[in-house]
Coordinates of C-alpha atoms in Angstrom, one line a residue:
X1 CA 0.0 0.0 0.0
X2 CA 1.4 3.2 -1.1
X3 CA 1.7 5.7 1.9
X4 CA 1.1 9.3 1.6
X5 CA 2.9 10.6 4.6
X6 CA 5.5 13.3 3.0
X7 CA 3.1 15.9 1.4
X8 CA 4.3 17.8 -0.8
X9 CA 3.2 22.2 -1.2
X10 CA 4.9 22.1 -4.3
X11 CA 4.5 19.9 -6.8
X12 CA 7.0 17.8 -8.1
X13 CA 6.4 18.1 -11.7
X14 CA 6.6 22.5 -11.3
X15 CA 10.0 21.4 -9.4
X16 CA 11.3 19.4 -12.4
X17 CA 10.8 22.6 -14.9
X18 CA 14.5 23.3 -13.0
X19 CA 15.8 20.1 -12.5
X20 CA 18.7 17.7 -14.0
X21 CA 18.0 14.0 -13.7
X22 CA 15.4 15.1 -10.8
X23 CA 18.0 17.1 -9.0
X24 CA 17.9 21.3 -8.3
X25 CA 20.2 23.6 -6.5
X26 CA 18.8 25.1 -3.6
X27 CA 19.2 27.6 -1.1
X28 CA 17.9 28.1 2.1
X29 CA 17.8 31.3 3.6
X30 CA 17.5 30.9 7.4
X31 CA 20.9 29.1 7.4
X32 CA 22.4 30.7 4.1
X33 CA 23.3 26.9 3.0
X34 CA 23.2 26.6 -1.1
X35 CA 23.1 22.5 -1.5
X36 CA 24.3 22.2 -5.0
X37 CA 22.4 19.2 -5.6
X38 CA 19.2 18.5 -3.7
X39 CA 16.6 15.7 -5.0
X40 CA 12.8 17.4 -5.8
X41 CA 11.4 14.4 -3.5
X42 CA 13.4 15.7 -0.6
X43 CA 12.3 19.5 -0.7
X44 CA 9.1 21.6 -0.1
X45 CA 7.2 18.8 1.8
X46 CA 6.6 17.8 5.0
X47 CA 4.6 15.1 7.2
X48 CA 1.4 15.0 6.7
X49 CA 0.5 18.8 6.0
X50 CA -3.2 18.5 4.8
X51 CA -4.2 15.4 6.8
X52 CA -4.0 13.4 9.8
X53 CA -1.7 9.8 9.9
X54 CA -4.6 8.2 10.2
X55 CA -6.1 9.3 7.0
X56 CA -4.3 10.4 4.1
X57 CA -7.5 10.3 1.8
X58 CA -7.2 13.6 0.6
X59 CA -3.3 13.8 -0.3
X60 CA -4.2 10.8 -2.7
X61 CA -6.8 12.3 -4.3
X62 CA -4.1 15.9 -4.6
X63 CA -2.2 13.9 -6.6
X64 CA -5.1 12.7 -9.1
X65 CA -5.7 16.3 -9.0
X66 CA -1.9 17.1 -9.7
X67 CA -1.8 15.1 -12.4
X68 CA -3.8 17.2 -14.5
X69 CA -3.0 20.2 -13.7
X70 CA 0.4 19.5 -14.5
X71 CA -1.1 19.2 -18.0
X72 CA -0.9 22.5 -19.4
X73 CA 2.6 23.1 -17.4
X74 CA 4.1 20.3 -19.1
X75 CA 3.4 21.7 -22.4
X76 CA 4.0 25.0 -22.1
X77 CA 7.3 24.0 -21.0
X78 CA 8.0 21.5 -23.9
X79 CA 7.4 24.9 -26.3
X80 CA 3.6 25.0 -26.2
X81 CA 1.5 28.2 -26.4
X82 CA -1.4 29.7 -24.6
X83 CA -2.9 29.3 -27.9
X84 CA -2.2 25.6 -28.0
X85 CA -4.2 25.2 -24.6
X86 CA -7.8 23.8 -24.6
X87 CA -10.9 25.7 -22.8
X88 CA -10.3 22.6 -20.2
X89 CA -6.3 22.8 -20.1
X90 CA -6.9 26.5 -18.9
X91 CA -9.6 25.2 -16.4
X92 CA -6.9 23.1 -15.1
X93 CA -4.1 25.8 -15.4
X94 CA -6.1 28.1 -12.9
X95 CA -7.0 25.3 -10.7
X96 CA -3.3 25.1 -10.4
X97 CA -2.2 28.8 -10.2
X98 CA -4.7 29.2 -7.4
X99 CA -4.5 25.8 -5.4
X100 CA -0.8 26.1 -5.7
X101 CA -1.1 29.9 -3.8
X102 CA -3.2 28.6 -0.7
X103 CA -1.5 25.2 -0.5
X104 CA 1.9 26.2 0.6
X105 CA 3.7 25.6 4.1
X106 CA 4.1 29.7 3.8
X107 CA 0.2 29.8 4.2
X108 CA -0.1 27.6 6.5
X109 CA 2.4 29.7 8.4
X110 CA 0.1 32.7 7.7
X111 CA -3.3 31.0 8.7
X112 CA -1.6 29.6 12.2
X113 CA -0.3 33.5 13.4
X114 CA -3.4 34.9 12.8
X115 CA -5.3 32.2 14.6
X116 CA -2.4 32.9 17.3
X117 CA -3.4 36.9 17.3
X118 CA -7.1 36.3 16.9
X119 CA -8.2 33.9 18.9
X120 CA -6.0 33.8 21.7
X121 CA -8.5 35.7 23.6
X122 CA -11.3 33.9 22.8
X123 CA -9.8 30.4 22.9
X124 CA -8.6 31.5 27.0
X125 CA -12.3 32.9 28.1
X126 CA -13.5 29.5 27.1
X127 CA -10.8 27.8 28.8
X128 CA -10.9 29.8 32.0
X129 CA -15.0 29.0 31.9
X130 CA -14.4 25.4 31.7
X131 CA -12.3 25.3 34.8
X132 CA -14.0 27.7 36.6
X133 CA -17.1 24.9 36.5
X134 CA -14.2 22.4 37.7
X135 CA -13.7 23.5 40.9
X136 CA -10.9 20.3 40.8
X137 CA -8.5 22.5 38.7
X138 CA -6.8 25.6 38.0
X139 CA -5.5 27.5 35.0
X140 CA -1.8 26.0 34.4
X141 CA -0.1 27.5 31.0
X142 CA 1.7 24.4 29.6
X143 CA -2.1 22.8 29.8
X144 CA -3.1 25.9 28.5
X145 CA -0.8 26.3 25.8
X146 CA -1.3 22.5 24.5
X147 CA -5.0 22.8 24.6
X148 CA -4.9 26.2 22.9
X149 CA -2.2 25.7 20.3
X150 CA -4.2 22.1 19.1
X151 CA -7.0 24.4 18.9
X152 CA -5.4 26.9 16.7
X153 CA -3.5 23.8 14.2
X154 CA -7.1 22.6 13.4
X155 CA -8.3 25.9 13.0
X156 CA -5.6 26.1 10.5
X157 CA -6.2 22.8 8.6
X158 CA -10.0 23.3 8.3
X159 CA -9.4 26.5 6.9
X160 CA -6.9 26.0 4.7
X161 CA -9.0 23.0 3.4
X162 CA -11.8 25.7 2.9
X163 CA -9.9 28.0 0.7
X164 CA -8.5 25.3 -1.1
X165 CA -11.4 24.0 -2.0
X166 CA -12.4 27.4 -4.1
X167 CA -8.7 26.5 -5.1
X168 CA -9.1 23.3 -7.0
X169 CA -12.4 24.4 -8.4
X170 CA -10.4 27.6 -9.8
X171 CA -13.7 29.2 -11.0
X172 CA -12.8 32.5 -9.4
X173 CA -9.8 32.9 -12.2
X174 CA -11.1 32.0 -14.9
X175 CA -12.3 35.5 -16.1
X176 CA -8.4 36.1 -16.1
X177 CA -6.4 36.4 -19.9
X178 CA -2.8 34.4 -20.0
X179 CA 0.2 35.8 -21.4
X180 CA 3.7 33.5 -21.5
X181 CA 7.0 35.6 -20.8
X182 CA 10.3 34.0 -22.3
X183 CA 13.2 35.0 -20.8
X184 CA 15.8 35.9 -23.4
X185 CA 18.5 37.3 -20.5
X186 CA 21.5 35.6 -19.1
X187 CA 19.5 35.9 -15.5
X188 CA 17.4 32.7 -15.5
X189 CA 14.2 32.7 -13.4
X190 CA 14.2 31.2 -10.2
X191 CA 11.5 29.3 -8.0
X192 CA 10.8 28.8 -4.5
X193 CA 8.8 27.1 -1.7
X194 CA 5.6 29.9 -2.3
X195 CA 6.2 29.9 -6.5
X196 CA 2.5 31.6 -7.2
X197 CA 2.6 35.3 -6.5
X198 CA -0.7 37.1 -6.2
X199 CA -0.4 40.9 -6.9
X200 CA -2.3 44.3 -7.8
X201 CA -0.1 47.1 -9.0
X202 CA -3.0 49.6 -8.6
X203 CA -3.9 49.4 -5.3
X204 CA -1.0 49.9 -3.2
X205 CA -1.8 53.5 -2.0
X206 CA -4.5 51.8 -0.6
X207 CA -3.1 49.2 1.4
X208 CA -4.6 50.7 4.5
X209 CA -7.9 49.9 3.3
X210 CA -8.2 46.9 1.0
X211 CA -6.4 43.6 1.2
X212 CA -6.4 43.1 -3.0
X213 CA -7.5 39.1 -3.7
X214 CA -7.8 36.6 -6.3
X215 CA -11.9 38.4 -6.8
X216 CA -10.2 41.5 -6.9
X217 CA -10.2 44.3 -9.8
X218 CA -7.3 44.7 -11.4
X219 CA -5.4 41.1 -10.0
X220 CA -2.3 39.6 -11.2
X221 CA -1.0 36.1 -10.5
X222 CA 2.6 34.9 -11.5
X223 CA 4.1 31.7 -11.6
X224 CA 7.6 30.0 -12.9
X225 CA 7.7 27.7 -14.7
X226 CA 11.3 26.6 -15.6
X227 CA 14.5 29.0 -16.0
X228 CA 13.1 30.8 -19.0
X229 CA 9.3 30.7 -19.0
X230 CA 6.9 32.2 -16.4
X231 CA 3.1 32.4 -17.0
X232 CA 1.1 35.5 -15.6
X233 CA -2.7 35.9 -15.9
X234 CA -4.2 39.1 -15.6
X235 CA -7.4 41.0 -15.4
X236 CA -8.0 41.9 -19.5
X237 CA -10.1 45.0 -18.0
X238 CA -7.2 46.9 -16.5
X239 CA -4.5 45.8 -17.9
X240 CA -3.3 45.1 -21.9
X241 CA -0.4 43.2 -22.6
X242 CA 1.6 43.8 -26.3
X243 CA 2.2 40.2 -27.1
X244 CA 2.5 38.4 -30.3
X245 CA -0.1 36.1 -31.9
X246 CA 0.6 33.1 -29.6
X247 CA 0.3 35.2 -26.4
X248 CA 3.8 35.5 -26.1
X249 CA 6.1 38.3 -24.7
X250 CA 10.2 38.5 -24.7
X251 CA 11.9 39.4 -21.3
X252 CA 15.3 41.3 -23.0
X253 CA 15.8 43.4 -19.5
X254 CA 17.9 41.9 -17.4
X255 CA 16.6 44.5 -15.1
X256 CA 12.4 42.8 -15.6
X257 CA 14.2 39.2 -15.0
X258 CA 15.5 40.5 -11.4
X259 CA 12.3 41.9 -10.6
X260 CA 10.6 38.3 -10.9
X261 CA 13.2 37.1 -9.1
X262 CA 12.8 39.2 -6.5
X263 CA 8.8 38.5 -6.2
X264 CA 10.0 35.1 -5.6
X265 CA 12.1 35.6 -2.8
X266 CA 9.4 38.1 -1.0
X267 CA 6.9 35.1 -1.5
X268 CA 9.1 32.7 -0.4
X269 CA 9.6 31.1 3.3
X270 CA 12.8 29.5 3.1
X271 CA 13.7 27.7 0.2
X272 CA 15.1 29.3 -3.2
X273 CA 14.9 26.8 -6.2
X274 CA 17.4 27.2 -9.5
X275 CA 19.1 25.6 -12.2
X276 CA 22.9 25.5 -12.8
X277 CA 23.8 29.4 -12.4
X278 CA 25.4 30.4 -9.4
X279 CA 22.6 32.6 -7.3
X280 CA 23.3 32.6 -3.7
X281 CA 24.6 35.9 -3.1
X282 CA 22.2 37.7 -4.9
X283 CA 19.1 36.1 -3.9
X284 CA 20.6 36.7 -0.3
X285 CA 20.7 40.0 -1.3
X286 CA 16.9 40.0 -2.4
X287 CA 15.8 38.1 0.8
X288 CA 17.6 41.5 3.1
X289 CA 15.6 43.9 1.0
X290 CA 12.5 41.4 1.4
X291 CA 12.9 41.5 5.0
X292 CA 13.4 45.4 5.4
X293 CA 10.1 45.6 3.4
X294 CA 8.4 43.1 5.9
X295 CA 9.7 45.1 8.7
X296 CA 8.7 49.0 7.5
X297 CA 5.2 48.0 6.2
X298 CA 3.9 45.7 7.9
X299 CA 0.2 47.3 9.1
X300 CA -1.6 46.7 11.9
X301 CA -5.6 45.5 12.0
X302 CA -8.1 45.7 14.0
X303 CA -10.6 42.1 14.8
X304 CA -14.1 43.2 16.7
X305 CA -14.7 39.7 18.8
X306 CA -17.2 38.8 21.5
X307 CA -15.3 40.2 24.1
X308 CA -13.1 43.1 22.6
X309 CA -11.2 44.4 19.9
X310 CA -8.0 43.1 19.3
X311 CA -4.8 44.6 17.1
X312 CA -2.5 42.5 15.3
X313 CA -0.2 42.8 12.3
X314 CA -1.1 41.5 8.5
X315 CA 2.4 41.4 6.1
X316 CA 2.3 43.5 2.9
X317 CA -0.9 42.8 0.6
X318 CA 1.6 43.1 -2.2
X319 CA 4.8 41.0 -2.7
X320 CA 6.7 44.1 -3.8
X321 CA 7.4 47.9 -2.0
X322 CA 6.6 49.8 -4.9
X323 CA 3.6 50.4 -7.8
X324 CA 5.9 50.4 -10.5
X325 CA 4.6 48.6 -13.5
X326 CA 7.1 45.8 -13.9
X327 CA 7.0 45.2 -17.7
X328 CA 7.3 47.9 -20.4
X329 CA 4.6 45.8 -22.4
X330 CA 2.2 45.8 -19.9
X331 CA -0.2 48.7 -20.3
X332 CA -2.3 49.6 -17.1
X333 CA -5.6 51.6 -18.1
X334 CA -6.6 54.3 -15.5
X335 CA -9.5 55.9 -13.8
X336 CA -11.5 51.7 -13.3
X337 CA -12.8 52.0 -9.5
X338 CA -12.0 49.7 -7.1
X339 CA -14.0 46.9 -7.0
X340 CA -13.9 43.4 -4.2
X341 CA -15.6 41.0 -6.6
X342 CA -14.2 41.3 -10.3
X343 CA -16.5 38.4 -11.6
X344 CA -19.7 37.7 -9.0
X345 CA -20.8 35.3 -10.8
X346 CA -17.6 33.1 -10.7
X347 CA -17.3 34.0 -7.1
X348 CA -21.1 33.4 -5.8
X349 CA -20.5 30.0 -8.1
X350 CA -17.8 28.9 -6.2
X351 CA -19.1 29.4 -3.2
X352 CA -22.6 27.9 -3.7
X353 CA -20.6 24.7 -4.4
X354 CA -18.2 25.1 -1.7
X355 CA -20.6 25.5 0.8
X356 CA -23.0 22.7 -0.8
X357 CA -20.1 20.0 -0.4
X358 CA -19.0 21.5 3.5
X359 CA -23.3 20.7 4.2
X360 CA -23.3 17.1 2.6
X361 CA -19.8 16.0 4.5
X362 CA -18.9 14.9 7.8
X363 CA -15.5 16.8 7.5
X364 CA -13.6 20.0 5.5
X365 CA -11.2 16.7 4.1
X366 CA -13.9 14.7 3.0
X367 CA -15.5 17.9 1.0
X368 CA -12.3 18.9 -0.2
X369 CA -12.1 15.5 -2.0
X370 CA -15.6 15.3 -3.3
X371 CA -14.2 19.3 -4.6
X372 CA -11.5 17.6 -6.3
X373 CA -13.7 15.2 -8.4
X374 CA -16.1 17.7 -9.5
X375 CA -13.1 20.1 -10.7
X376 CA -11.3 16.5 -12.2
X377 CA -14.6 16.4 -14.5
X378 CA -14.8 19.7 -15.4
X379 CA -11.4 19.2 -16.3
X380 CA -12.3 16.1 -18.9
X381 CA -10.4 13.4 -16.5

């Protein structure tokens, strides 16, 4: 019996778009360490991420779900078009692009430290109620803390398994246009353990207010593909791309090659991904100006809950400091309002299915695989 235990966030065939004989160079940036030659089964995973030991149902069913998705990836990267994609091949490239954003250990990460802000309040009322009626025991922190932090993890899984349900469905992106960049430079793109980069160039004066999405106006998503190729899809309403008649553009700046790179390494958690070329100091580099942009814009929030408000800090809604557009072929059209929902239909769909399959299961895993087998047909698999 095959066992699903080490789960990967990132897939292994996006992995292989920079690997020789299933080998990458990677760095990590907590320790500095580039290992020169690191197998794609051994990186970006980790023990049962999405499910419990006892029941690794819905990391099977990822994989089905993998395996088309990697469709469209597979050929773009063999020298494949946009154009050469079916209506179904892009269903399955936005089930990817968007799965692949919420599915990471990064998010995770994200989920679990707002949970740790949010509801640590709430979770120790209800704690202190429950011993108060136990007359037996008192408030001890280590109990505390293990009751409160298993609280929080599940919190966290059921979520996550939430969000990527609208994920594997990917209706919610399909409104978007696809352009292809090839990289004509001598810097080759990079990859990382967060590879899907959600952006919106417009709205970063407005950080304060909004917290741009994957509904929003005027959203960008970007993903790598292999040294030379990344795909981006965009929102055709604010934003016109010069490419040629297979949805192409040329990368010739080294200077518009960097600048992906360095979206990569303000996604990222720990893990850089490359071919051959030497990059360590540089993406070192990147990661310090990452981290002084973590540091000087992080923003604090504000959470009404039963009891009281509470204050805690959201990163950057943007993975980079300034509003800049990053490609002199992209075209941004002015004066579009602001909108939270750039397609309701596609949002109100996704939901109406989402919350039909939470009703008719017993558990967020067991709707997240019947998720996965609608979006498998709709896919033509």
């Amino acid at each position: 019996m095959v066992e699903y235990r080490n789960q990967h966030y990132v897939p292994e065939f996006l992995l292989e778009g920079w690997a020789t004989e299933g080998r990458v160079v990677t760095l990590h940036f907590e320790s500095g360490h580039e290992e020169p030659s690191q197998s794609i089964s051994d990186i970006c995973s980790r023990n049962y991420l999405y499910t419990l030991p006892h029941d690794t149902a819905l990391e099977e069913e990822l994989g089905n779900l993998e395996g088309r998705q990697a469709v469209p990836i597979k050929t773009l990267r063999k020298g494949g078009t946009p154009e050469d994609l079916s209506t179904q091949d892009m269903q399955a490239l936005c089930s990817f692009i968007f799965t692949q954003r919420l599915r990471t250990r990064v998010y995770r990460g994200e989920l679990l430290e707002s949970g740790d802000q949010v509801y640590d309040i709430p979770l120790r009322r209800d704690f202190e109620s429950l011993l108060d009626r136990t007359s037996s025991l008192s408030l001890d922190e280590k109990t505390y803390s293990a009751v409160r932090d298993g609280k929080i993890k599940a919190m966290a899984r059921e979520l996550q398994n939430y969000l990527m349900m609208h994920g594997f469905l990917g209706l919610v992106l399909r409104d978007l246009d696809i352009v292809l960049a090839v990289n004509k430079t001598e810097e080759q793109f990079v990859c990382s353990d967060a590879p899907v980069v959600f952006d919106n160039i417009r709205f970063k004066h407005e950080r304060e207010q909004y917290y741009p999405g994957a509904a929003n106006r005027g959203f960008l998503a970007y993903c790598p593909i292999s040294p030379n190729k990344y795909l981006i899809l965009y929102d055709p309403f604010v934003y016109e791309f010069e490419y040629d008649t297979e949805r192409r553009i040329q990368i010739t700046d080294v200077s518009t090659a960097q600048l992906l790179n360095q979206m990569q390494v303000m996604n990222a958690g720990d893990i850089a991904v490359y071919a051959s070329t030497p990059f360590r100091e540089k993406l070192l580099e990147m990661d310090e100006r990452a981290q002084d942009f973590r540091r000087y814009e992080t923003i604090p929030k504000q959470i009404e809950t039963s009891f009281e408000r509470i204050e805690y800090e959201i990163p950057p809604s943007q993975p980079l400091p300034d509003s800049e557009n990053p490609f002199q072929m992209m075209h941004v059209n002015q004066g579009i309002s602001f909108s939270k929902r750039r397609s309701p239909k596609l949002s109100k769909a996704s939901e109406k299915i989402v919350h039909e399959l939470l009703d008719d299961s017993e558990s967020t895993a067991g709707a997240a695989i019947r998720a996965i087998g609608i979006a498998l047909e709709q896919f033509g698999q």
